[in-house]
Amino acid sequence: MNKLVSTLSILATAYASGTFAESSTNDHWTQIKQQAEGQTVYFHAWGGSQEINRYLQWAGKELQSQYGVTLKHVKVTDIAETTTRLVAEKAANKNTGGSVDMVWINGENFKSMKDNELLFGPFTQNLPSWEFVDKTLPIDVDFSEPTEGLEAPWGVGQLVFIHDSESLYNPPKSFSEMLSYAQAFPNKLSYPRPPEFHGTSFLKSLLIELTKNDATLQKPVNEDDFQTLTAPLWQYLDKFHKVAWRGGKQFPAGTSETIQLLDDGQIDLAISFNPNAVYSAQASGKLADTTKAYALESGALSNIHFLAIPWNSNASAGAQVAINFLLSPEAQSRKGDLNVWGDPSVLSSQYLSGSAKNTQQFKSVGEPHPSWQAALEKEWLKRYGS
């Protein structure tokens, strides 16, 4: 009887102190690691940056050597392509053995995947690396949509412009100044062609300035609000395109092309969603040492970008191990290294090393509701896409 009482007492103490729960969590993670060994994770992610591609190659080598997990980077131009594929698999009742194991997403695509029940989880708080994440960042929402543990934060994005301080000492500090500059110096400014991510971000940031960040932008879009609020946007673009690079008849394909055009002297401002991209471009010889990144006076359109796992992943254990590694101090410190990628980290700085500890960030401007993105892209293509 005394033994029984003693055992119950020990168990009660373990529960009260959290030791039992911690042991259970450790056992759970050990099982996931065992299941992950030998799995191949097909990771759908944007492939338009050599720096990012090289970083993922490094991560793949580390995952293979440390965990026996093979990471295959499936390079996509727009993650919406992957969303379409997953919707088709859902419609065909392919609930196991899916072709996608992990995705790099945010905003509109996250909401679409969540609404269509295409996501595995919640899983984030089961990751051992979760303890390192900076919980003061807005990791609980993605473009105003609650994440609910269905995606893990990976990095911080901010819309910035890059200029050569030797040829453009005092760059435009607002979109109003940008239009004046374009009219004074025709053929020297542009932006990526929507629906490319950076091009659409340019539109959203411009709309926020023109509407003084109207509260309606935080709500699901409706036709009447859209027509009223976007009228100044199209008026602005009609003027801007007349004096833009190539007369607004052609647009750069993405951030990499704007950086190339800046380096070639064809345009005076490149665009990026990484405030530290200028450093990695300088390190690889793509930009002069005199180039600098800056945000507009009102701040930089900002968001967290995330990693998620489809509901029918063929390697959900491997994907969890991969995401956990990508959130580790080792991987986040390398990702934040200004000579590697320079992507601002989602970890508390105390866990970071090297230049990742001090990556540059600007004053933040929040994203509109994700429904505005599709509406803006559709209208832009209708007006300027042909």
Coordinates of C-alpha atoms in Angstrom, one line a residue, residues 39-380:
Q39 CA 12.5 10.1 -46.0
T40 CA 12.7 12.5 -49.0
V41 CA 11.0 15.9 -48.4
Y42 CA 9.8 17.7 -51.5
F43 CA 10.0 21.4 -50.5
H44 CA 8.2 23.8 -52.8
A45 CA 9.8 27.2 -52.5
W46 CA 10.5 30.2 -54.6
G47 CA 13.6 29.6 -56.7
G48 CA 14.4 33.1 -58.0
S49 CA 17.5 33.8 -55.8
Q50 CA 20.9 32.2 -56.1
E51 CA 21.7 33.1 -52.5
I52 CA 18.5 31.4 -51.2
N53 CA 19.0 28.4 -53.5
R54 CA 22.6 28.0 -52.2
Y55 CA 21.4 28.3 -48.6
L56 CA 18.9 25.5 -49.1
Q57 CA 21.6 23.3 -50.7
W58 CA 23.6 23.8 -47.5
A59 CA 20.5 23.0 -45.3
G60 CA 19.9 19.8 -47.4
K61 CA 23.5 18.6 -46.7
E62 CA 23.1 19.2 -43.0
L63 CA 19.7 17.5 -42.9
Q64 CA 21.1 14.5 -44.7
S65 CA 24.2 14.2 -42.4
Q66 CA 22.4 14.9 -39.1
Y67 CA 19.1 13.2 -39.6
G68 CA 19.2 11.1 -42.8
V69 CA 16.5 13.3 -44.4
T70 CA 16.8 14.3 -48.1
L71 CA 15.6 17.8 -48.9
K72 CA 14.6 18.3 -52.5
H73 CA 14.1 22.0 -53.4
V74 CA 11.3 22.2 -56.0
K75 CA 11.8 25.7 -57.4
V76 CA 8.5 27.5 -58.2
T77 CA 7.9 31.0 -59.6
D78 CA 4.7 31.5 -57.5
I79 CA 3.6 29.3 -54.6
A80 CA 0.0 29.7 -55.9
E81 CA 1.0 27.1 -58.5
T82 CA 1.5 24.7 -55.6
T83 CA -1.8 25.7 -54.0
T84 CA -3.5 24.8 -57.3
R85 CA -1.8 21.4 -57.3
L86 CA -2.9 20.7 -53.7
V87 CA -6.5 21.7 -54.4
A88 CA -6.5 19.2 -57.3
E89 CA -5.2 16.4 -55.0
K90 CA -7.8 17.3 -52.4
A91 CA -10.6 17.1 -55.1
A92 CA -9.2 13.7 -56.2
N93 CA -9.3 12.5 -52.5
K94 CA -5.6 11.9 -52.6
N95 CA -5.3 12.1 -48.8
T96 CA -2.0 10.2 -48.5
G97 CA 1.1 10.0 -50.6
G98 CA 0.9 13.7 -51.7
S99 CA 3.5 15.2 -54.1
V100 CA 4.3 18.1 -51.9
D101 CA 5.8 17.7 -48.4
M102 CA 6.6 21.3 -47.4
V103 CA 5.9 24.8 -48.6
W104 CA 7.3 28.3 -48.2
I105 CA 4.2 30.5 -47.9
N106 CA 2.5 33.6 -46.5
G107 CA -0.5 35.7 -46.7
E108 CA -2.9 34.9 -49.5
N109 CA -1.6 31.4 -50.2
F110 CA -1.8 30.5 -46.5
K111 CA -5.4 31.7 -46.2
S112 CA -6.3 29.7 -49.4
M113 CA -4.6 26.5 -48.1
K114 CA -6.2 27.0 -44.6
D115 CA -9.7 27.6 -46.0
N116 CA -9.4 24.5 -48.2
E117 CA -8.1 22.4 -45.3
L118 CA -4.9 21.6 -47.1
L119 CA -2.6 21.9 -44.1
F120 CA -1.1 19.4 -41.6
G121 CA -1.1 20.4 -37.9
P122 CA -1.1 22.2 -35.6
F123 CA 2.5 21.2 -35.3
T124 CA 4.7 24.2 -34.4
Q125 CA 4.7 24.0 -30.6
N126 CA 5.8 20.4 -30.8
L127 CA 9.1 21.5 -32.4
P128 CA 12.1 21.6 -30.0
S129 CA 13.3 24.8 -31.8
W130 CA 10.0 26.6 -31.0
E131 CA 11.5 27.7 -27.6
F132 CA 14.0 29.9 -29.5
V133 CA 11.4 31.8 -31.5
D134 CA 10.9 35.5 -30.6
K135 CA 7.2 35.5 -29.4
T136 CA 7.0 39.3 -29.6
L137 CA 7.0 39.1 -33.4
P138 CA 3.5 38.9 -35.1
I139 CA 3.8 35.1 -35.6
D140 CA 0.2 34.4 -34.6
V141 CA -1.3 36.0 -37.6
D142 CA -0.4 36.0 -41.3
F143 CA -1.8 39.0 -43.3
S144 CA -4.4 39.2 -40.5
E145 CA -5.3 35.5 -40.7
P146 CA -4.7 33.5 -37.5
T147 CA -1.9 30.9 -38.0
E148 CA -3.2 28.5 -35.3
G149 CA 0.0 26.4 -35.3
L150 CA -0.4 25.4 -39.0
E151 CA 2.7 27.2 -40.2
A152 CA 6.1 28.0 -38.6
P153 CA 7.7 31.4 -38.9
W154 CA 10.9 31.4 -40.9
G155 CA 12.0 34.9 -41.5
V156 CA 11.0 38.6 -41.6
G157 CA 10.3 40.4 -44.8
Q158 CA 10.2 44.1 -45.4
L159 CA 9.7 46.0 -48.7
V160 CA 12.8 48.2 -49.3
F161 CA 14.4 50.0 -52.2
I162 CA 18.0 49.9 -53.2
H163 CA 19.9 52.8 -54.8
D164 CA 23.5 53.7 -55.6
S165 CA 24.4 56.5 -53.2
E166 CA 27.0 57.9 -55.7
S167 CA 24.5 58.4 -58.5
L168 CA 21.4 59.0 -56.4
Y169 CA 22.4 60.6 -53.1
N170 CA 18.8 61.6 -52.0
P171 CA 16.4 58.9 -53.1
P172 CA 12.6 59.4 -53.1
K173 CA 11.2 59.1 -49.6
S174 CA 7.5 58.5 -50.6
F175 CA 5.6 57.3 -53.6
S176 CA 4.6 60.9 -54.3
E177 CA 8.3 61.8 -54.5
M178 CA 8.9 58.7 -56.7
L179 CA 6.4 59.9 -59.3
S180 CA 8.0 63.4 -59.3
Y181 CA 11.4 61.7 -59.7
A182 CA 10.2 59.5 -62.6
Q183 CA 8.7 62.6 -64.4
A184 CA 12.0 64.5 -63.9
F185 CA 14.1 61.5 -65.0
P186 CA 12.1 59.4 -67.5
N187 CA 12.9 55.7 -68.1
K188 CA 14.8 55.3 -64.8
L189 CA 12.2 53.7 -62.5
S190 CA 10.1 50.6 -62.6
Y191 CA 8.7 47.7 -60.5
P192 CA 8.3 43.9 -61.1
R193 CA 5.3 42.8 -63.1
P194 CA 2.4 41.6 -60.9
P195 CA 1.4 39.0 -59.9
E196 CA 5.1 38.5 -59.1
F197 CA 5.3 38.9 -55.3
H198 CA 7.5 42.0 -55.3
G199 CA 5.4 43.7 -57.9
T200 CA 2.2 43.1 -56.0
S201 CA 3.9 44.3 -52.8
F202 CA 4.7 47.5 -54.6
L203 CA 1.0 48.0 -55.5
K204 CA -0.1 47.3 -51.9
S205 CA 2.5 49.7 -50.4
L206 CA 1.5 52.4 -52.9
L207 CA -2.2 51.9 -52.1
I208 CA -1.5 52.1 -48.4
E209 CA 0.2 55.5 -48.9
L210 CA -2.5 56.9 -51.2
T211 CA -5.3 55.9 -48.8
K212 CA -3.4 56.8 -45.7
N213 CA -3.7 53.2 -44.7
D214 CA -7.5 53.2 -44.6
A215 CA -8.9 50.8 -42.1
T216 CA -11.0 49.2 -44.8
L217 CA -7.8 47.6 -46.1
Q218 CA -7.8 45.3 -43.1
K219 CA -11.2 43.8 -44.0
P220 CA -12.2 41.4 -46.7
V221 CA -12.4 43.3 -50.0
N222 CA -15.8 44.1 -51.5
E223 CA -16.5 45.6 -54.9
D224 CA -17.7 49.1 -53.8
D225 CA -14.7 49.7 -51.4
F226 CA -12.3 48.3 -54.0
Q227 CA -13.5 50.7 -56.8
T228 CA -13.4 53.7 -54.4
L229 CA -10.1 53.1 -52.7
T230 CA -8.1 52.0 -55.7
A231 CA -9.2 54.9 -58.0
P232 CA -6.2 57.0 -56.9
L233 CA -3.9 54.0 -57.4
W234 CA -4.8 53.6 -61.1
Q235 CA -4.5 57.3 -61.7
Y236 CA -1.0 57.3 -60.2
L237 CA 0.1 54.3 -62.2
D238 CA -1.3 55.8 -65.5
K239 CA 1.0 58.8 -64.9
F240 CA 3.9 56.7 -63.6
H241 CA 3.9 54.2 -66.5
K242 CA 4.2 57.0 -69.1
V243 CA 7.6 57.9 -67.7
A244 CA 8.7 54.5 -66.3
W245 CA 11.4 52.2 -67.7
R246 CA 10.5 51.2 -71.3
G247 CA 7.5 53.5 -71.1
G248 CA 5.6 51.1 -68.8
K249 CA 5.2 48.7 -71.7
Q250 CA 7.6 46.1 -70.1
F251 CA 8.3 45.3 -66.5
P252 CA 11.2 43.5 -64.7
A253 CA 10.4 39.8 -64.0
G254 CA 11.3 40.1 -60.3
T255 CA 13.7 41.5 -57.7
S256 CA 16.8 39.8 -59.3
E257 CA 16.2 41.6 -62.6
T258 CA 15.7 45.0 -60.8
I259 CA 19.1 44.5 -59.1
Q260 CA 20.7 43.6 -62.4
L261 CA 19.1 46.7 -64.1
L262 CA 20.3 48.9 -61.2
D263 CA 23.9 47.5 -61.5
D264 CA 23.8 48.1 -65.3
G265 CA 22.7 51.7 -64.7
Q266 CA 19.4 51.2 -66.6
I267 CA 17.2 52.0 -63.5
D268 CA 17.9 54.0 -60.4
L269 CA 15.9 51.9 -57.8
A270 CA 15.8 48.2 -57.3
I271 CA 13.3 46.5 -55.0
S272 CA 13.6 43.7 -52.5
F273 CA 11.6 42.2 -49.6
N274 CA 14.8 41.7 -47.7
P275 CA 16.4 44.8 -46.1
N276 CA 19.8 43.0 -46.1
A277 CA 19.7 41.7 -49.7
V278 CA 22.0 44.6 -50.7
Y279 CA 24.8 43.1 -48.6
S280 CA 24.6 39.6 -50.1
A281 CA 24.4 41.2 -53.6
Q282 CA 27.5 43.2 -52.8
A283 CA 29.3 40.1 -51.5
S284 CA 28.6 38.2 -54.7
G285 CA 29.7 41.1 -56.9
K286 CA 26.2 41.9 -58.2
L287 CA 26.0 45.4 -56.7
A288 CA 28.6 48.1 -56.1
D289 CA 29.8 48.8 -52.5
T290 CA 28.1 52.3 -52.8
T291 CA 24.6 50.8 -53.0
K292 CA 22.3 51.1 -50.0
A293 CA 18.8 49.8 -49.0
Y294 CA 16.2 52.1 -47.5
A295 CA 12.6 52.2 -46.6
L296 CA 10.1 55.0 -47.4
E297 CA 9.5 57.6 -44.7
S298 CA 6.1 56.0 -43.7
G299 CA 7.8 52.7 -43.1
A300 CA 8.3 49.4 -44.9
L301 CA 5.5 47.0 -45.8
S302 CA 6.4 44.1 -43.5
N303 CA 5.4 40.5 -42.9
I304 CA 6.6 37.2 -41.5
H305 CA 7.2 34.4 -44.1
F306 CA 6.4 30.8 -43.0
L307 CA 6.9 27.1 -43.6
A308 CA 4.0 24.7 -43.7
I309 CA 3.2 21.0 -44.4
P310 CA 0.4 19.8 -46.6
W311 CA -2.3 17.6 -45.0
N312 CA -1.4 14.7 -47.4
S313 CA 2.4 14.9 -47.2
N314 CA 4.2 11.7 -47.9
A315 CA 7.0 12.7 -45.5
S316 CA 5.3 14.7 -42.7
A317 CA 7.9 13.5 -40.1
G318 CA 10.8 14.5 -42.4
A319 CA 9.1 17.9 -43.0
Q320 CA 8.8 18.5 -39.3
V321 CA 12.5 17.6 -38.8
A322 CA 13.4 19.9 -41.7
I323 CA 11.4 22.8 -40.3
N324 CA 12.8 22.2 -36.8
F325 CA 16.3 22.4 -38.2
L326 CA 15.6 25.5 -40.2
L327 CA 14.4 27.2 -37.0
S328 CA 17.6 26.1 -35.1
P329 CA 20.1 28.8 -34.0
E330 CA 22.6 27.2 -36.3
A331 CA 20.4 27.4 -39.4
Q332 CA 18.9 30.8 -38.5
S333 CA 22.4 32.3 -37.8
R334 CA 23.6 31.2 -41.2
K335 CA 20.4 32.4 -43.0
G336 CA 20.9 35.8 -41.3
D337 CA 24.6 36.0 -42.2
L338 CA 24.9 39.1 -44.4
N339 CA 27.3 37.2 -46.7
V340 CA 24.9 34.2 -47.1
W341 CA 21.3 35.4 -47.4
G342 CA 20.8 38.1 -44.8
D343 CA 17.2 37.2 -44.1
P344 CA 16.2 38.8 -40.7
S345 CA 15.7 36.0 -38.1
V346 CA 12.5 35.0 -36.3
L347 CA 14.6 33.9 -33.2
S348 CA 15.4 36.0 -30.2
S349 CA 18.7 37.6 -30.8
Q350 CA 20.3 35.9 -27.7
Y351 CA 20.3 32.6 -29.7
L352 CA 21.9 34.0 -32.8
S353 CA 25.6 34.4 -33.7
G354 CA 27.5 36.5 -36.2
S355 CA 26.0 39.2 -38.3
A356 CA 22.6 37.6 -38.0
K357 CA 22.4 39.0 -34.5
N358 CA 22.3 42.6 -35.8
T359 CA 20.4 42.4 -39.1
Q360 CA 18.8 45.7 -40.3
Q361 CA 15.0 46.3 -39.9
F362 CA 12.9 49.3 -40.6
K363 CA 9.7 50.7 -39.1
S364 CA 6.9 48.2 -40.0
V365 CA 3.7 48.8 -42.0
G366 CA 1.2 46.0 -41.7
E367 CA -0.1 44.0 -44.7
P368 CA -3.7 44.5 -45.9
H369 CA -6.2 41.6 -45.7
P370 CA -5.1 38.9 -48.1
S371 CA -8.2 39.3 -50.3
W372 CA -6.9 42.6 -51.5
Q373 CA -3.9 40.9 -53.1
A374 CA -5.9 38.9 -55.6
A375 CA -8.2 41.8 -56.4
L376 CA -5.3 44.1 -57.1
E377 CA -3.5 41.6 -59.3
K378 CA -6.6 40.9 -61.3
E379 CA -7.4 44.6 -61.9
W380 CA -3.7 45.4 -62.7

